[in-house]
Structures are given as C-alpha cells and as structure tokens.
CSV table of C-alpha atoms and ligand atoms in Angstrom, one decimal:
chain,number,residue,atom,x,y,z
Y,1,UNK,CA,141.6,79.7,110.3
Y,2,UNK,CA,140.5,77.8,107.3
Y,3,UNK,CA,137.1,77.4,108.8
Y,4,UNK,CA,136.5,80.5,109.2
Y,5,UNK,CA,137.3,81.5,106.0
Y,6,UNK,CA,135.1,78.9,105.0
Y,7,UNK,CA,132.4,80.6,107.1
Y,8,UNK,CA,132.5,83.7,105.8
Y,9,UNK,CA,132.9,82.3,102.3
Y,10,UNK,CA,129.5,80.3,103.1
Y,11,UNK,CA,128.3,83.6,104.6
Y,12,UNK,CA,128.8,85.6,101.6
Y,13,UNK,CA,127.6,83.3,99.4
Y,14,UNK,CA,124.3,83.3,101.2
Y,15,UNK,CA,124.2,86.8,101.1
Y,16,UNK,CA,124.9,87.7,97.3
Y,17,UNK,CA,122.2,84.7,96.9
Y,18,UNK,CA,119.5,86.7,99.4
Y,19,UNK,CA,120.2,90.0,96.9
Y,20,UNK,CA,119.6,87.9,93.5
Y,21,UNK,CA,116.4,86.4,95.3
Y,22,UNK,CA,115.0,88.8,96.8
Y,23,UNK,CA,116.7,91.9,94.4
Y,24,UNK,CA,117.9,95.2,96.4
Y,25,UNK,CA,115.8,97.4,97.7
Y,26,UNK,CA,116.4,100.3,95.5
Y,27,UNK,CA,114.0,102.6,94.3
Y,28,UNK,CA,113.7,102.0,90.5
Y,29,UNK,CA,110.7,102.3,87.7
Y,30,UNK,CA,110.2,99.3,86.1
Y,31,UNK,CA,109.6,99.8,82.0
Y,32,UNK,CA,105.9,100.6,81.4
Y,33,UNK,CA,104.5,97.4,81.4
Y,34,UNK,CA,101.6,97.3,79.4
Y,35,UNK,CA,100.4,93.7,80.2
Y,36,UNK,CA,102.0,92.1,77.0
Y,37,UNK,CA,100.3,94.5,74.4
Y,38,UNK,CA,102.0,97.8,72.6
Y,39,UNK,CA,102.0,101.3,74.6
Y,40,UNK,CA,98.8,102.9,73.6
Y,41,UNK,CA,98.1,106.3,74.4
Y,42,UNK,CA,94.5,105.9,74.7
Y,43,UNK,CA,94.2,103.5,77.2
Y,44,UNK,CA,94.0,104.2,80.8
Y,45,UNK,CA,97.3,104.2,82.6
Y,46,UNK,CA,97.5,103.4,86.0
Y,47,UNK,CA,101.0,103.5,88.3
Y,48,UNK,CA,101.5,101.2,90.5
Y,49,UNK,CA,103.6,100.9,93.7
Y,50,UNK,CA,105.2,97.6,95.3
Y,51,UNK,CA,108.0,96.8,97.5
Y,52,UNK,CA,110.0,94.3,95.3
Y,53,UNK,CA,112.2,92.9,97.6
Y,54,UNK,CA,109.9,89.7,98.3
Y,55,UNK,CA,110.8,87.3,96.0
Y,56,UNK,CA,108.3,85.3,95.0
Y,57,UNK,CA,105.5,87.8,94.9
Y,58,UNK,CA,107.5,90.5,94.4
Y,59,UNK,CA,110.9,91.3,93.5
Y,60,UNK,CA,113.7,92.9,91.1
Y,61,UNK,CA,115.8,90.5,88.1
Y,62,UNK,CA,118.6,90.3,87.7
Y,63,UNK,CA,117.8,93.0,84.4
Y,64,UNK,CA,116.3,95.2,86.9
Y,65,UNK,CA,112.9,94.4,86.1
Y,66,UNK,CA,110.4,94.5,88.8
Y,67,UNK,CA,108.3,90.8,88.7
Y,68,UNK,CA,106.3,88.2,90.4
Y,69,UNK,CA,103.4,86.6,91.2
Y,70,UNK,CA,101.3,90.1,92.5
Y,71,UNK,CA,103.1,91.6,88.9
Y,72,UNK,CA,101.8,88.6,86.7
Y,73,UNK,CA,98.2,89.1,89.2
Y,74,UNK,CA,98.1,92.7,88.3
Y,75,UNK,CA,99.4,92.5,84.3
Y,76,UNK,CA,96.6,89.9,84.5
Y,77,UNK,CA,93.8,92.1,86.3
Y,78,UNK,CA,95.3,95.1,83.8
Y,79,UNK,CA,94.6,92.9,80.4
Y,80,UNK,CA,91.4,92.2,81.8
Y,81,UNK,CA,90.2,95.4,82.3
Y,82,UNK,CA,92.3,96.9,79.1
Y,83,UNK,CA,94.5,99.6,80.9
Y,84,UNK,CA,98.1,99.8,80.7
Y,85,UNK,CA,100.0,99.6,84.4
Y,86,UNK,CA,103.6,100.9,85.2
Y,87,UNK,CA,104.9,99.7,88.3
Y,88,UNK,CA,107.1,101.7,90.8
Y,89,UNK,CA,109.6,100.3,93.4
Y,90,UNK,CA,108.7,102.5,96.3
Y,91,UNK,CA,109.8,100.2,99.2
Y,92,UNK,CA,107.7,99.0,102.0
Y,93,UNK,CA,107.2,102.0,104.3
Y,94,UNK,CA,107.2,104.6,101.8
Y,95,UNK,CA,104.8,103.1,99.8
Y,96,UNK,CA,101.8,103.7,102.1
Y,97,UNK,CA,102.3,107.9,101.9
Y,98,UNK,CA,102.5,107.3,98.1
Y,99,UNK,CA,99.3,105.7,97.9
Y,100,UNK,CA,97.8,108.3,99.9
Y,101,UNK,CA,99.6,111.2,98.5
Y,102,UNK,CA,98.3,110.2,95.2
Y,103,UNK,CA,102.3,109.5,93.8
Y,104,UNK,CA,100.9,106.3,92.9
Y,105,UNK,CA,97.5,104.7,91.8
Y,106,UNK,CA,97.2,101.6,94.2
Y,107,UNK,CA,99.8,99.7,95.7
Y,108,UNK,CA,100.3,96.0,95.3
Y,109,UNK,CA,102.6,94.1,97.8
Y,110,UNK,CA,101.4,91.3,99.5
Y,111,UNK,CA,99.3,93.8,101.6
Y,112,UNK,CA,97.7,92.0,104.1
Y,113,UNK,CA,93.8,93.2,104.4
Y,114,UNK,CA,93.8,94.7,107.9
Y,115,UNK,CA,91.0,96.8,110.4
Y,116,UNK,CA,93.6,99.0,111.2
Y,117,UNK,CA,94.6,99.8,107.6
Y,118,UNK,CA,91.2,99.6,106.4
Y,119,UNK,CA,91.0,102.9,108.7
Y,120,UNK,CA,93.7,105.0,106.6
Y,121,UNK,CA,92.8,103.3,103.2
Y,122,UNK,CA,90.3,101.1,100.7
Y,123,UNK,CA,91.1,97.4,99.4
Y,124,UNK,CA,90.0,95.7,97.2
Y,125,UNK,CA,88.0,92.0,97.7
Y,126,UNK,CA,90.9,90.0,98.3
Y,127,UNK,CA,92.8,88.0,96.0
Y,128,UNK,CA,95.2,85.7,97.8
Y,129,UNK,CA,95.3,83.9,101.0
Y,130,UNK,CA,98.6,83.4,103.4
Y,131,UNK,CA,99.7,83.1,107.2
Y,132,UNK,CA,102.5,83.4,108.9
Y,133,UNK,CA,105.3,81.7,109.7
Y,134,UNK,CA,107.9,81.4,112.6
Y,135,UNK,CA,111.6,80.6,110.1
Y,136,UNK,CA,114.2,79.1,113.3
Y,137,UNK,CA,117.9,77.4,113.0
Y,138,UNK,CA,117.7,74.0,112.6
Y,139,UNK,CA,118.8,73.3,115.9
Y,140,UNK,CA,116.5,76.0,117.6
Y,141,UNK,CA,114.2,74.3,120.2
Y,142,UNK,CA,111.1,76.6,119.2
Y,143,UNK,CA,108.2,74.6,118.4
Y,144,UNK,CA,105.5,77.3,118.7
Y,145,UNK,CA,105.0,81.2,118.4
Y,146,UNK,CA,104.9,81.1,122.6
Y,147,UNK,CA,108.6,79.9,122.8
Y,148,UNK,CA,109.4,83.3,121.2
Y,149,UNK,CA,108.2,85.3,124.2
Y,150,UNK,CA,112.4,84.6,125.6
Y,151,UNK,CA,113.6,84.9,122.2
Y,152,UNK,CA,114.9,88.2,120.0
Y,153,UNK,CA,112.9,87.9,116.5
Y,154,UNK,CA,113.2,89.8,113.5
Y,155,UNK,CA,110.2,91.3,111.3
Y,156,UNK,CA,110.0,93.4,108.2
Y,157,UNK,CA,108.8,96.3,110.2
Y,158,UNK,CA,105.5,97.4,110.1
Y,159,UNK,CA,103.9,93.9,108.5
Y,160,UNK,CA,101.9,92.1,110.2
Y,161,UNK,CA,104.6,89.7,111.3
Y,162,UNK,CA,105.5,92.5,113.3
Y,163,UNK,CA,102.1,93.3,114.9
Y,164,UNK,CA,101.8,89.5,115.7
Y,165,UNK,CA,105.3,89.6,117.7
Y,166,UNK,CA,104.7,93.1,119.2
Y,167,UNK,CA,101.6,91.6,120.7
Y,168,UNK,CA,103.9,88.8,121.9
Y,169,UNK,CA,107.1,90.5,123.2
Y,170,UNK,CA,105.4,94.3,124.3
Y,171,UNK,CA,105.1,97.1,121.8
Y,172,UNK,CA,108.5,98.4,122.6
Y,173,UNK,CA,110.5,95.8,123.4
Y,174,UNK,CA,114.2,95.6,122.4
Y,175,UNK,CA,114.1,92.1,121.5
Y,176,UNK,CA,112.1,92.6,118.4
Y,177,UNK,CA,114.8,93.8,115.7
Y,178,UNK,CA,112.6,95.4,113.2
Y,179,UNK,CA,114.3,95.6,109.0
Y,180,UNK,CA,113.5,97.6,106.0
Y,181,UNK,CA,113.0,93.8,104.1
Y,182,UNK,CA,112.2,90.7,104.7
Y,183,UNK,CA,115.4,89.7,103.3
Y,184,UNK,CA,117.2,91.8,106.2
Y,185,UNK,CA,115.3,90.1,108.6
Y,186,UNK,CA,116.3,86.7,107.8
Y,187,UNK,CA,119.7,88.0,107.4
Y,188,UNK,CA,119.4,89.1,111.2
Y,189,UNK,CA,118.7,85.7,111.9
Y,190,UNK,CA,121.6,83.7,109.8
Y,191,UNK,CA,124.0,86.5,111.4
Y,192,UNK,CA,122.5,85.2,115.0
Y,193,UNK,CA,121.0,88.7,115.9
Y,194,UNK,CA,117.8,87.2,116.2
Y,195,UNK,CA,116.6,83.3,117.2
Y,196,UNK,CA,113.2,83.5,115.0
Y,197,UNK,CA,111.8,85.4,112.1
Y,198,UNK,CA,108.3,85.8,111.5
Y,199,UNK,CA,107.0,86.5,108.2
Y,200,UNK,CA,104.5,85.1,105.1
Y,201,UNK,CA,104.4,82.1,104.4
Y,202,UNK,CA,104.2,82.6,100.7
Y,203,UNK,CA,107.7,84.0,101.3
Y,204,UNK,CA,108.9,82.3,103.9
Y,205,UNK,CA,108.5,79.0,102.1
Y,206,UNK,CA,109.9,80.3,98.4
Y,207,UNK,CA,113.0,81.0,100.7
Y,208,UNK,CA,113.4,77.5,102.0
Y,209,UNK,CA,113.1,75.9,99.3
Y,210,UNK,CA,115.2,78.2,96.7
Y,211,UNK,CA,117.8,78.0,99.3
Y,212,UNK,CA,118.0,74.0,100.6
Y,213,UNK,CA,121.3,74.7,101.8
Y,214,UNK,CA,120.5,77.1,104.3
Y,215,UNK,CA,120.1,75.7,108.3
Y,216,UNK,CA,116.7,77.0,109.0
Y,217,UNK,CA,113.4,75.4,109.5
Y,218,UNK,CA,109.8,76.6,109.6
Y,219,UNK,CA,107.9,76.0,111.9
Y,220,UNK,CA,104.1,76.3,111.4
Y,221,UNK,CA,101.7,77.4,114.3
Y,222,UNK,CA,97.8,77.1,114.4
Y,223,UNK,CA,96.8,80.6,116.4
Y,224,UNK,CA,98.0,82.4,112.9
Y,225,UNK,CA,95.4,83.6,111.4
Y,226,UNK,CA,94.8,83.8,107.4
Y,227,UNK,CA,95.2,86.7,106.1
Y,228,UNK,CA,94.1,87.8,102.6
Y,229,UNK,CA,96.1,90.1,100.1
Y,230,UNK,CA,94.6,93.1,98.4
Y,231,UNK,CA,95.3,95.9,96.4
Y,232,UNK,CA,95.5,99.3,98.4
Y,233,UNK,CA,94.0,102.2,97.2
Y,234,UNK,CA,93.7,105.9,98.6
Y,235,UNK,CA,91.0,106.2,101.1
Y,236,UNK,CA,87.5,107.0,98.9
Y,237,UNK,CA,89.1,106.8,95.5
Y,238,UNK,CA,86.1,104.1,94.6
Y,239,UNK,CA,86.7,104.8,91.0
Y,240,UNK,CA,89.8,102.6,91.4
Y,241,UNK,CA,88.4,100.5,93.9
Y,242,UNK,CA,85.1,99.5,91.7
Y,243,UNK,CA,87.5,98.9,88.7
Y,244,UNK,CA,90.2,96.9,90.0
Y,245,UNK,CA,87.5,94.8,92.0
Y,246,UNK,CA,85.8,94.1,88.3
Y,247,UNK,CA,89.6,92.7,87.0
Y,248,UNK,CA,89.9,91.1,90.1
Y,249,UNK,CA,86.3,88.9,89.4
Y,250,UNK,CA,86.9,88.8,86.1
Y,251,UNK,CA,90.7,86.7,86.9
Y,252,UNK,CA,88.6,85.0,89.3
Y,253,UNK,CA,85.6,83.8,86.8
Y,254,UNK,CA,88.3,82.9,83.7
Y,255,UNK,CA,90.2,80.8,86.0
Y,256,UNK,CA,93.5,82.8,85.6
Y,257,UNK,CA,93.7,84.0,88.9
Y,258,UNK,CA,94.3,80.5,90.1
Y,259,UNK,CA,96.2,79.5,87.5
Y,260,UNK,CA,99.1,82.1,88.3
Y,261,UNK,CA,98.9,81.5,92.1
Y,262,UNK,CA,97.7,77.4,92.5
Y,263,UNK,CA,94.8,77.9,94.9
Y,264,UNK,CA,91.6,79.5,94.8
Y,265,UNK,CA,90.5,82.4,96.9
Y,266,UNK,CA,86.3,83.5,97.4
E,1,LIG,N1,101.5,90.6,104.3
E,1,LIG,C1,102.3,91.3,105.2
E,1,LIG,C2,101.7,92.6,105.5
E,1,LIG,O1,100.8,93.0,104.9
E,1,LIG,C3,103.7,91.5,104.6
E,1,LIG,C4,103.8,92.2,103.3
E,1,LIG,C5,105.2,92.7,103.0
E,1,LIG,N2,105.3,93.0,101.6
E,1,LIG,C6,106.4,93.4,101.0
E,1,LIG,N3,106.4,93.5,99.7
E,1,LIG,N4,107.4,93.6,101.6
E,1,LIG,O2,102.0,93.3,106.5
C-alpha cells in the first residue's frame, strides 16, 4: 500500500512538473511583446501564432507569459526589422487554419519545413536544424526506430514524428496513440499506454535533462532525417515572406541567431 502511494505520489509529481515545463495548453494572448522597446503605434505590428506547450522552444511561465527559444528568435528577427510582434497561443492543430484564415500573421512553432506543407503554405529560409528522436523506459529493449514496428508509440499528432511512425506502423493503425502535445505524448508513455515516443530532439532532449529523475532514455537513430524550422506564412502572402526572410539573414549575418540557439544554420 505504501508503495503505491508512493507511486502515485511520484506520478503526480511528474505530472504537475510536465505542466510547469511544458505550461498547459490553453489558449491565451501573450502581452504585446514589442521586442524589448515601448508600444509604438507607428510601427508595423505583426501577430503571431505558436503552440506553447514545447518547452524549450516554446512554452507558457509560470506568469502566463508565452517564451522560448522561437520567442527570443522571433523578438530577435522583430528588433531587426523594427516591427512590433504579439504572439498568440493557438495550439498545434488549430494554428495551421489561423495562418491560412489570416487570424494570424505567421506562425512560429518548431514547424518543420515540409513538401507536403510547402503545398498549403510559404516558409521562410530556415532557421534551425533538428531530428527526431525515439524517448523509451530505461529498461525498453528498443535500440532502433525498426523495433517500433511491434510496439504502440505516441506522437503529437500531425508532426512529423507522427508521419515518420505512420510510415512505420500503417496510416491507420491502432497502435499509434496520437496527443494534442508533446507533453501528452510522453505522458502516454510514463502511464505505459505506449512503449516509445517519437518527437524533436530539441525537445526531446530539454525533457531529459530538466527531468534526470525520470526512467526514460533516448535513443538516437541514423535514417532520421534533419529537418529545418521555419516560419509559416499564408500561401502567397510574399510581403511577409520577403520581410521575415530579411530579419532572418540579418540574425544570421549579426551572429545573434546563433547566439540564442548554439549552432549555426545556412
Ligand atoms: N517539428 C515538428 C513538426 O513540424 C514538431 C513541431 C511541434 N511544435 C509544437 N510547438 N508543438 O511537425
């Protein structure tokens, strides 16, 4: 008995820990967030979408405030180009509608650069590089993304963790469990609904390490390719495209592109 209140204690824990990391996933509007200067009416204000529940590129504090790596990129790109930028939590699904219904200007969100999106929408040059990532218990005897073809494994739906696994496991097959968040995902795994989650690296590996405690390894495999983040804009809106590629180069040519994320990206 006392172990398993132990358990759930642990379990709990590890929970309330997932929220504070990887904040909730409710909508909210972040304070206008002017990239460090005063509101100024005459500037060019752009709103921007994200899905902040994926901590460390994007996510909620605990004052509600939506921040990041892609947040300090974009506040970065935003000085750059002098324009103010307001940033919307829309949630991962949703926020590919509000990019094409206009609700928002672009969308930053870890979006991996894809063919398949590139047919429903414009990106931008790319501004940071990641793969994925197969997360397992410790114990788990998976040393490569073909030992999950017997295996149940979770995926933020709709990433491209999850287009790597359908490919895998069969487009419709039940032993994909596919979550709102990444957070959720892992959580299907430390609740043993799945025996692998498959996700990016550059939050896979924030998760690992902010949580040492945790039984779950990653395990690294070779026939991932890199993928490269951009900004995604509404098909054809080049206006947006052409400027936020000019803040992009100039982060690039300054050098403050790589100092925020610690590599460099052509
Ligand atoms: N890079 C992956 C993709 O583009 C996952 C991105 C998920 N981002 C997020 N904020 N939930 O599919």
């Amino acid at each position: 008995m006392k172990k398993m209140v132990r358990f759930f204690t642990l379990g709990f824990l590890l929970l309330c820990l997932g929220f504070v990391l990887f904040g909730c996933g409710d909508s909210e509007t972040s304070g206008a967030s002017d990239g460090g200067e005063s509101s100024d009416d005459s500037k060019q204000k752009l709103v921007v979408g994200t899905d902040a529940t994926y901590a460390p590129m994007e996510y909620m504090d605990k004052d509600g405030n939506i921040v990041g790596i892609d947040i300090e990129i974009v506040d970065a790109i935003a000085r750059a180009l002098d324009v103010e930028v307001e940033y919307k939590n829309i949630g991962w699904e949703p926020l590919f509608p509000a990019v094409d219904n206009g609700e928002v200007d672009f969308a930053v969100s870890s979006i991996t650069i894809t063919d398949e999106r590139k047919e429903s929408f414009d990106f931008t040059d790319p501004y940071y590089v990641a793969n994925q990532v197969i997360l397992v218990p410790e114990g788990s005897d998976t040393t490569g993304f073909e030992d999950l073809k017997e295996k149940k494994v979770s995926v933020q739906i709709n990433t491209t963790g999850h287009v790597a696994v359908k490919e895998l496991l069969g487009n419709t097959s039940s032993d994909i469990v596919a979550t709102e968040t990444m957070p959720l995902a892992i959580n299907e795994l430390l609740n043993g609904n799945a025996d692998a989650s498959v996700g990016d690296n550059s939050v896979v590996n924030a998760y690992i390490k902010n949580n040492p405690d945790v039984e779950l390894k990653i395990i690294e495999d070779d026939s991932f390719e890199k993928e490269y983040y951009g900004l995604m804009v509404k098909k054809g809106n080049t206006e947006i495209i052409d400027l936020l590629n000019e803040g992009i180069q100039k982060i690039k040519d300054s050098g403050k592109l790589e100092e925020i994320t610690g590599f460099k990206v052509e």
